[in-house]
PDB file of C-alpha atoms and ligand atoms in Angstrom:
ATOM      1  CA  UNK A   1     -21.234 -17.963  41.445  1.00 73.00           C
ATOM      2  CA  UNK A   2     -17.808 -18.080  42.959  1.00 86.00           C
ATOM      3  CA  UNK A   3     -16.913 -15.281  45.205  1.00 95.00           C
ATOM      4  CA  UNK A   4     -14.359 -13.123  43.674  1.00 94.00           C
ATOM      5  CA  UNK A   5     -10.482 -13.317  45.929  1.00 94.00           C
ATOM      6  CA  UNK A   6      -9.245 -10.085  47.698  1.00 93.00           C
ATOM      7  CA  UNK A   7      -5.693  -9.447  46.029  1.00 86.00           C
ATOM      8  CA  UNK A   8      -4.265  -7.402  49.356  1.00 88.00           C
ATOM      9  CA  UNK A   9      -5.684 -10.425  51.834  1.00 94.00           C
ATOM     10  CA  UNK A  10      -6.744 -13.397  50.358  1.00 94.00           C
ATOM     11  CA  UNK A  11     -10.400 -13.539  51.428  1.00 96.00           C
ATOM     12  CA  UNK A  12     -13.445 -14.793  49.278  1.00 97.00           C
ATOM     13  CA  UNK A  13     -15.667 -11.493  49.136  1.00 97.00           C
ATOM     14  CA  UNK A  14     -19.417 -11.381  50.014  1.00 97.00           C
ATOM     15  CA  UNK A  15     -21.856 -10.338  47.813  1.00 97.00           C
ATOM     16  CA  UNK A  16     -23.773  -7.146  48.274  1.00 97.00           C
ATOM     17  CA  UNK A  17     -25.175  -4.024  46.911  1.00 96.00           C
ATOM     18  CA  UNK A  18     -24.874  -0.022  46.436  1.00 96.00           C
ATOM     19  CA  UNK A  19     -27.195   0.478  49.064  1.00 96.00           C
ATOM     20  CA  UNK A  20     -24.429  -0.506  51.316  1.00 96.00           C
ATOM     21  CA  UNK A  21     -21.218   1.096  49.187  1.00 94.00           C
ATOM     22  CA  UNK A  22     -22.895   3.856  47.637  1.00 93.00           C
ATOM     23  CA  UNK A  23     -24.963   5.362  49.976  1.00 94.00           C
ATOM     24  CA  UNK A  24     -25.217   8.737  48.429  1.00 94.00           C
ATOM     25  CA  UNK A  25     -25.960   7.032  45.077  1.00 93.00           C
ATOM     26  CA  UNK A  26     -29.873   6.034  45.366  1.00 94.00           C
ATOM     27  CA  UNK A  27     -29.625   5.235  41.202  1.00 94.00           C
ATOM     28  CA  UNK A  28     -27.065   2.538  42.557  1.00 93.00           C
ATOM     29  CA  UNK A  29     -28.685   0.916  45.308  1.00 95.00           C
ATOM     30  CA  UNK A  30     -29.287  -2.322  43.716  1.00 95.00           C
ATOM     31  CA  UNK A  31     -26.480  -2.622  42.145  1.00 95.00           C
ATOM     32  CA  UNK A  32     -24.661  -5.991  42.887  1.00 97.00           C
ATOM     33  CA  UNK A  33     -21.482  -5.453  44.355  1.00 97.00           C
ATOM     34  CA  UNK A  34     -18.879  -7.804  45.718  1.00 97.00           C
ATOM     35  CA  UNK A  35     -16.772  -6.214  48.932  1.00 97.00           C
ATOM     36  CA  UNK A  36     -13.982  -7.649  50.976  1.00 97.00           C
ATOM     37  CA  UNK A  37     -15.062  -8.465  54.394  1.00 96.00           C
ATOM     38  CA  UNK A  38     -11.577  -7.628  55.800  1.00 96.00           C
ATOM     39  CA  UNK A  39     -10.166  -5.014  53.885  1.00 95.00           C
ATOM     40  CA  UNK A  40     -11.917  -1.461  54.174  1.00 92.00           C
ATOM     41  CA  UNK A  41     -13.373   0.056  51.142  1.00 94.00           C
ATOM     42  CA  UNK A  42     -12.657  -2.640  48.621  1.00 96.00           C
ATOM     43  CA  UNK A  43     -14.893  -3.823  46.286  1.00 95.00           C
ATOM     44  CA  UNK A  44     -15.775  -4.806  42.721  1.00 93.00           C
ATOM     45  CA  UNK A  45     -18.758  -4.310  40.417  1.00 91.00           C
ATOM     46  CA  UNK A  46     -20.437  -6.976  38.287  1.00 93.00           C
ATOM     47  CA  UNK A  47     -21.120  -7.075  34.362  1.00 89.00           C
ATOM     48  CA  UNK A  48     -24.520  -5.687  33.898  1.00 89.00           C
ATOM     49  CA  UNK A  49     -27.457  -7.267  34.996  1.00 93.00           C
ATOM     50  CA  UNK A  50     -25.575 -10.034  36.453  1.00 95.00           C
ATOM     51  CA  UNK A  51     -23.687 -10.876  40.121  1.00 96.00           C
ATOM     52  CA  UNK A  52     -20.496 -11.721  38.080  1.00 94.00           C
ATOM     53  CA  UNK A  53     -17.899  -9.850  39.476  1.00 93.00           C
ATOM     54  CA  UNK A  54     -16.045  -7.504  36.845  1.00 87.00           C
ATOM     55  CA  UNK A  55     -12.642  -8.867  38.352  1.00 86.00           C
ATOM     56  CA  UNK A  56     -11.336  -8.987  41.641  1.00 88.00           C
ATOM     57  CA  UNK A  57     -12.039  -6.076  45.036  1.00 92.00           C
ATOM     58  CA  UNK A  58     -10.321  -3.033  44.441  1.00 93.00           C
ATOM     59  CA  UNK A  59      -9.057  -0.673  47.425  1.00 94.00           C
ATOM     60  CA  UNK A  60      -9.491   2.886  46.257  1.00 93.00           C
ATOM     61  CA  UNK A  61      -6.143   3.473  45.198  1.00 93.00           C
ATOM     62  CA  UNK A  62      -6.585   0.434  42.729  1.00 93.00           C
ATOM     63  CA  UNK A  63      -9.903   2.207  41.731  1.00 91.00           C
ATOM     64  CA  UNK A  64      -8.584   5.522  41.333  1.00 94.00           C
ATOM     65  CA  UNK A  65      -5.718   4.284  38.580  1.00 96.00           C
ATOM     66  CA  UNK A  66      -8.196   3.090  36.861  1.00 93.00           C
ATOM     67  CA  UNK A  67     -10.313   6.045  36.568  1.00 92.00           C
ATOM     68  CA  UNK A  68      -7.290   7.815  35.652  1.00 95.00           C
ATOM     69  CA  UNK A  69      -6.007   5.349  33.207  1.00 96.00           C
ATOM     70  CA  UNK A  70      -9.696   5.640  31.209  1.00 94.00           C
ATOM     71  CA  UNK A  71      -9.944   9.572  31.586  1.00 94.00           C
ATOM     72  CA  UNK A  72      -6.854  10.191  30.837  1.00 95.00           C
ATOM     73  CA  UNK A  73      -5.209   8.046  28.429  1.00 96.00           C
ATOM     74  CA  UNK A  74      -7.801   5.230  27.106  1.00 97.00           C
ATOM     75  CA  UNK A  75     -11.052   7.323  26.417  1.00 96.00           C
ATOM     76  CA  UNK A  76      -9.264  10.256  25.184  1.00 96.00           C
ATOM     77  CA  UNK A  77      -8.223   8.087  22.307  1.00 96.00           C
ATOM     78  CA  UNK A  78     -11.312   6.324  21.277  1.00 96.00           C
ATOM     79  CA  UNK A  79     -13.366   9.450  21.613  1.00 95.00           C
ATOM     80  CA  UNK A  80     -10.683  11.974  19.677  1.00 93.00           C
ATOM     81  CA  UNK A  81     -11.038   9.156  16.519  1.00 93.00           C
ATOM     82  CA  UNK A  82     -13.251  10.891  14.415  1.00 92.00           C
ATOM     83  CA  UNK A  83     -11.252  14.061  14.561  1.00 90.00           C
ATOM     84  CA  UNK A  84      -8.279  12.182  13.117  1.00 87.00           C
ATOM     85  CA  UNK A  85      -8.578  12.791   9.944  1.00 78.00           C
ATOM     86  CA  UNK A  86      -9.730  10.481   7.002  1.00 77.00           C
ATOM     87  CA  UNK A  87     -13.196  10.438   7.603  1.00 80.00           C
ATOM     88  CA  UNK A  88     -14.736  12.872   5.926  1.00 81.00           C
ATOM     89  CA  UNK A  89     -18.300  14.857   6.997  1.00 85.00           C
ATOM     90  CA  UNK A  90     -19.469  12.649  10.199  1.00 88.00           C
ATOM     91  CA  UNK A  91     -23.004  12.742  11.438  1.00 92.00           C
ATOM     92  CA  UNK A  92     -23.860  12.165  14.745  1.00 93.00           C
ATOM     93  CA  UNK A  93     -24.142   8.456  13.961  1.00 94.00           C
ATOM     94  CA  UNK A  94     -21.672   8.339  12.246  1.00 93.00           C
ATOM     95  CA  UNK A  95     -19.362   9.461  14.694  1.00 94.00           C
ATOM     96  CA  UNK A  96     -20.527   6.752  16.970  1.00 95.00           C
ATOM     97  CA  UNK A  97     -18.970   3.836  14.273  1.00 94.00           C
ATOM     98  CA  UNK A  98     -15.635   5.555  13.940  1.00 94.00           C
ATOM     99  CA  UNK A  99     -16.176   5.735  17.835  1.00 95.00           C
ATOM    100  CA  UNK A 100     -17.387   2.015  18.529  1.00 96.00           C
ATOM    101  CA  UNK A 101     -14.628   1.027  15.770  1.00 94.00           C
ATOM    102  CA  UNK A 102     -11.618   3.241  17.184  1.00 95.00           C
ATOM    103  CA  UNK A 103     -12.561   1.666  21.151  1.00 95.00           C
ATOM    104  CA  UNK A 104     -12.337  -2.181  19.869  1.00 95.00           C
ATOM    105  CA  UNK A 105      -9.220  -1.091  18.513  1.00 96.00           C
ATOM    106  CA  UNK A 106      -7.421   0.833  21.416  1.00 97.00           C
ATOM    107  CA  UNK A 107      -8.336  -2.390  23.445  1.00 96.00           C
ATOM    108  CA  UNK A 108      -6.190  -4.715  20.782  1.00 96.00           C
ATOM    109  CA  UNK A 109      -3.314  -2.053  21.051  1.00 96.00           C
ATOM    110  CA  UNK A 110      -3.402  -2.107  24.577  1.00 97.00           C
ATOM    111  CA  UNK A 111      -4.008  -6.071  25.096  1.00 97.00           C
ATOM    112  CA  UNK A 112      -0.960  -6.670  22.024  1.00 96.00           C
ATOM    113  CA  UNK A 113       1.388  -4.366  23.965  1.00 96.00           C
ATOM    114  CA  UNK A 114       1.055  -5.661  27.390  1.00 97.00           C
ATOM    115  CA  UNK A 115       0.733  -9.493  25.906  1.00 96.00           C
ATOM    116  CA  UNK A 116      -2.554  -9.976  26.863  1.00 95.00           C
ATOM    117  CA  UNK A 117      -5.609 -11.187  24.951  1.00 93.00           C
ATOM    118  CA  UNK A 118      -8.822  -9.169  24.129  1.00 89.00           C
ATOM    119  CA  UNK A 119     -10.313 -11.122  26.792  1.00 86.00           C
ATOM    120  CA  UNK A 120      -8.470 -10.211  29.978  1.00 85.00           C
ATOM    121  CA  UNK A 121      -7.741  -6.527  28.333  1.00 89.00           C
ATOM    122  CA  UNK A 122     -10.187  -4.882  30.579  1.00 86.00           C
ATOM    123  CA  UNK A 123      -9.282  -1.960  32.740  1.00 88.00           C
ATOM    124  CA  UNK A 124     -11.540  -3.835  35.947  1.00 82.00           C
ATOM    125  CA  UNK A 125      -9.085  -6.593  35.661  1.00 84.00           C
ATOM    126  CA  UNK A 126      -6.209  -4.721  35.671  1.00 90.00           C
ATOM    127  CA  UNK A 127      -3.851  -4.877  39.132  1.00 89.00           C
ATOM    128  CA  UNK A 128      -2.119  -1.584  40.002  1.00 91.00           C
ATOM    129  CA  UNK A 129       0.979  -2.791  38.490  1.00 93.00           C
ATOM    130  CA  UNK A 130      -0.864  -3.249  35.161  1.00 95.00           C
ATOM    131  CA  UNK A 131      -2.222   0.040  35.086  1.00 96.00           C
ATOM    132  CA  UNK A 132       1.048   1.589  35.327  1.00 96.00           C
ATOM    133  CA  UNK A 133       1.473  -0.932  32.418  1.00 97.00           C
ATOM    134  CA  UNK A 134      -1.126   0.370  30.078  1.00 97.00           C
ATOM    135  CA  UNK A 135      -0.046   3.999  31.843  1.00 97.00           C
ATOM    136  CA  UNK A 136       2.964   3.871  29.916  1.00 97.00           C
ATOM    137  CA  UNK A 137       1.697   1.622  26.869  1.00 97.00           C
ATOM    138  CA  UNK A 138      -0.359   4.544  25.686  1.00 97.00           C
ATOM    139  CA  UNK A 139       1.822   7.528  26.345  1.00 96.00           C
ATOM    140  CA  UNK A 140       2.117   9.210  23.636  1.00 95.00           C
ATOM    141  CA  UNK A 141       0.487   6.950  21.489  1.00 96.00           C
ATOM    142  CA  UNK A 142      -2.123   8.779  19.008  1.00 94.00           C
ATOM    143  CA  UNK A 143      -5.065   7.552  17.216  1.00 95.00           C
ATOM    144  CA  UNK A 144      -3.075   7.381  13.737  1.00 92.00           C
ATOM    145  CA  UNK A 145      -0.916   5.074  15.296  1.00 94.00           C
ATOM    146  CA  UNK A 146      -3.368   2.459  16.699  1.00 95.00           C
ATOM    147  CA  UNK A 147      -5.207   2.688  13.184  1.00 92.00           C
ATOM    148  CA  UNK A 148      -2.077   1.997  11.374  1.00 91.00           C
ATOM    149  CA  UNK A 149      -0.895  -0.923  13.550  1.00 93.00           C
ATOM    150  CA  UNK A 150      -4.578  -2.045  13.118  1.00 92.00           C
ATOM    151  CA  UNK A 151      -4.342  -2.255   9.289  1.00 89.00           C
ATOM    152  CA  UNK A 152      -0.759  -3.150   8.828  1.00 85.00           C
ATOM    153  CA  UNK A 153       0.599  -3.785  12.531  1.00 74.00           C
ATOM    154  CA  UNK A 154       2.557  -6.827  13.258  1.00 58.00           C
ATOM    155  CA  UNK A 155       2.511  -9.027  15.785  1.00 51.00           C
ATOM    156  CA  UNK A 156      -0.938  -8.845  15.923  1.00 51.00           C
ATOM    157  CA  UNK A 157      -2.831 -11.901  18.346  1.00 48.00           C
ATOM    158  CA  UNK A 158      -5.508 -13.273  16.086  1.00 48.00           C
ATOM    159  CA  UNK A 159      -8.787 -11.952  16.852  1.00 52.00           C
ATOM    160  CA  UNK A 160     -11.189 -14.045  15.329  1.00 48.00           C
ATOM    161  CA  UNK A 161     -11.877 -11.899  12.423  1.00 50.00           C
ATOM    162  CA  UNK A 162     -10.667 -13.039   9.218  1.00 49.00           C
ATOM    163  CA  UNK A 163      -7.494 -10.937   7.920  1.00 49.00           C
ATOM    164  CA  UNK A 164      -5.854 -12.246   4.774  1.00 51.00           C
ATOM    165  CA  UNK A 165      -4.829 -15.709   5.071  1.00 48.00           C
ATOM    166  CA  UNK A 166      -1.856 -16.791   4.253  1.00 50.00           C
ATOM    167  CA  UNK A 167      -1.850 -19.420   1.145  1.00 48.00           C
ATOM    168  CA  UNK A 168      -1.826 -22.890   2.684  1.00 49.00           C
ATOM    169  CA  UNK A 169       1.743 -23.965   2.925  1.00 46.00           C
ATOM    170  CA  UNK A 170       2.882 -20.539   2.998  1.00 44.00           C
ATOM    171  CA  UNK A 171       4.445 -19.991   6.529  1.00 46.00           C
ATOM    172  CA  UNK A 172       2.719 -17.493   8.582  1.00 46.00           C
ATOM    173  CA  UNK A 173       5.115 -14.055   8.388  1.00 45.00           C
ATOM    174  CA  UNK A 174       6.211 -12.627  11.531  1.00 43.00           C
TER     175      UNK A 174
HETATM  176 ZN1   ZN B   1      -9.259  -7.961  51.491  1.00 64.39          ZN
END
């Protein structure tokens, strides 16, 4: 496992846990966690159940945008789906699929307007600068929107899923 780079100074980090960064947070404690050796209070999480890092070390003013980018402007949208209209009585499960649909599809607005793929759309990837990005991607953006460019948008980046395919020899529309 490579060490994730610090952004602010360049150092490989070292691998540790939440005993160490969370302190307070006994449910974390074995948590792996990669943390800058220079900087103060940067680190990164990893993907679940594994040591690889979920990006690079944040400092807490990195961290903090991107709390605020998911409270305020990224889970708002997702969550709000199912009161958008269109889908009828929900049950509780229900809600969850508009839900689970509505997130993958907030993520391929966000990664289409910022030119990024699916991939490297994730928030713990995102430098400061990109968060102000995705900031002012979304503002004002509503769920109708994001639904609409899903079904008709353009400039959609392929996503793997089959959409209707052009006739062979037919040039692919912009
Ligand atoms: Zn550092």
């Amino acid at each position: 496992m490579a060490a994730p780079i610090c952004p602010t100074c360049g150092t490989a980090a070292r691998l540790t846990d939440g005993r160490e960064i969370y302190p307070h947070r006994p449910d974390l404690a074995d948590k792996p966690i990669w943390a800058c050796t220079v900087c103060e209070d940067t680190y990164v999480g990893c993907h679940p159940g594994t040591e690889e890092p979920l990006g690079f070390p944040a400092d807490a003013a990195l961290r903090e945008a991107r709390i605020l980018l998911h409270h305020r402007r990224i889970d708002p949208l997702w969550k709000d789906a199912p009161r958008t209209g269109g889908y009828g009585r929900l049950d509780a499960e229900g809600i969850k699929t508009v839900q689970r649909a509505a997130r993958v599809r907030v993520y391929g607005f966000l990664a289409a307007r910022m030119g990024l793929t699916r991939e490297t759309c994730h928030t713990a990837m995102f430098t400061l600068e990109q968060c102000r990005e995705a900031w002012t991607a979304l503002k004002g953006v509503s769920y109708g929107e994001i639904r609409d460019w899903a079904k008709f948008g353009e400039g959609r980046k392929p996503t793997g899923r089959k959409r209707r395919a052009p006739a062979s020899g037919e040039g692919v529309a912009a």
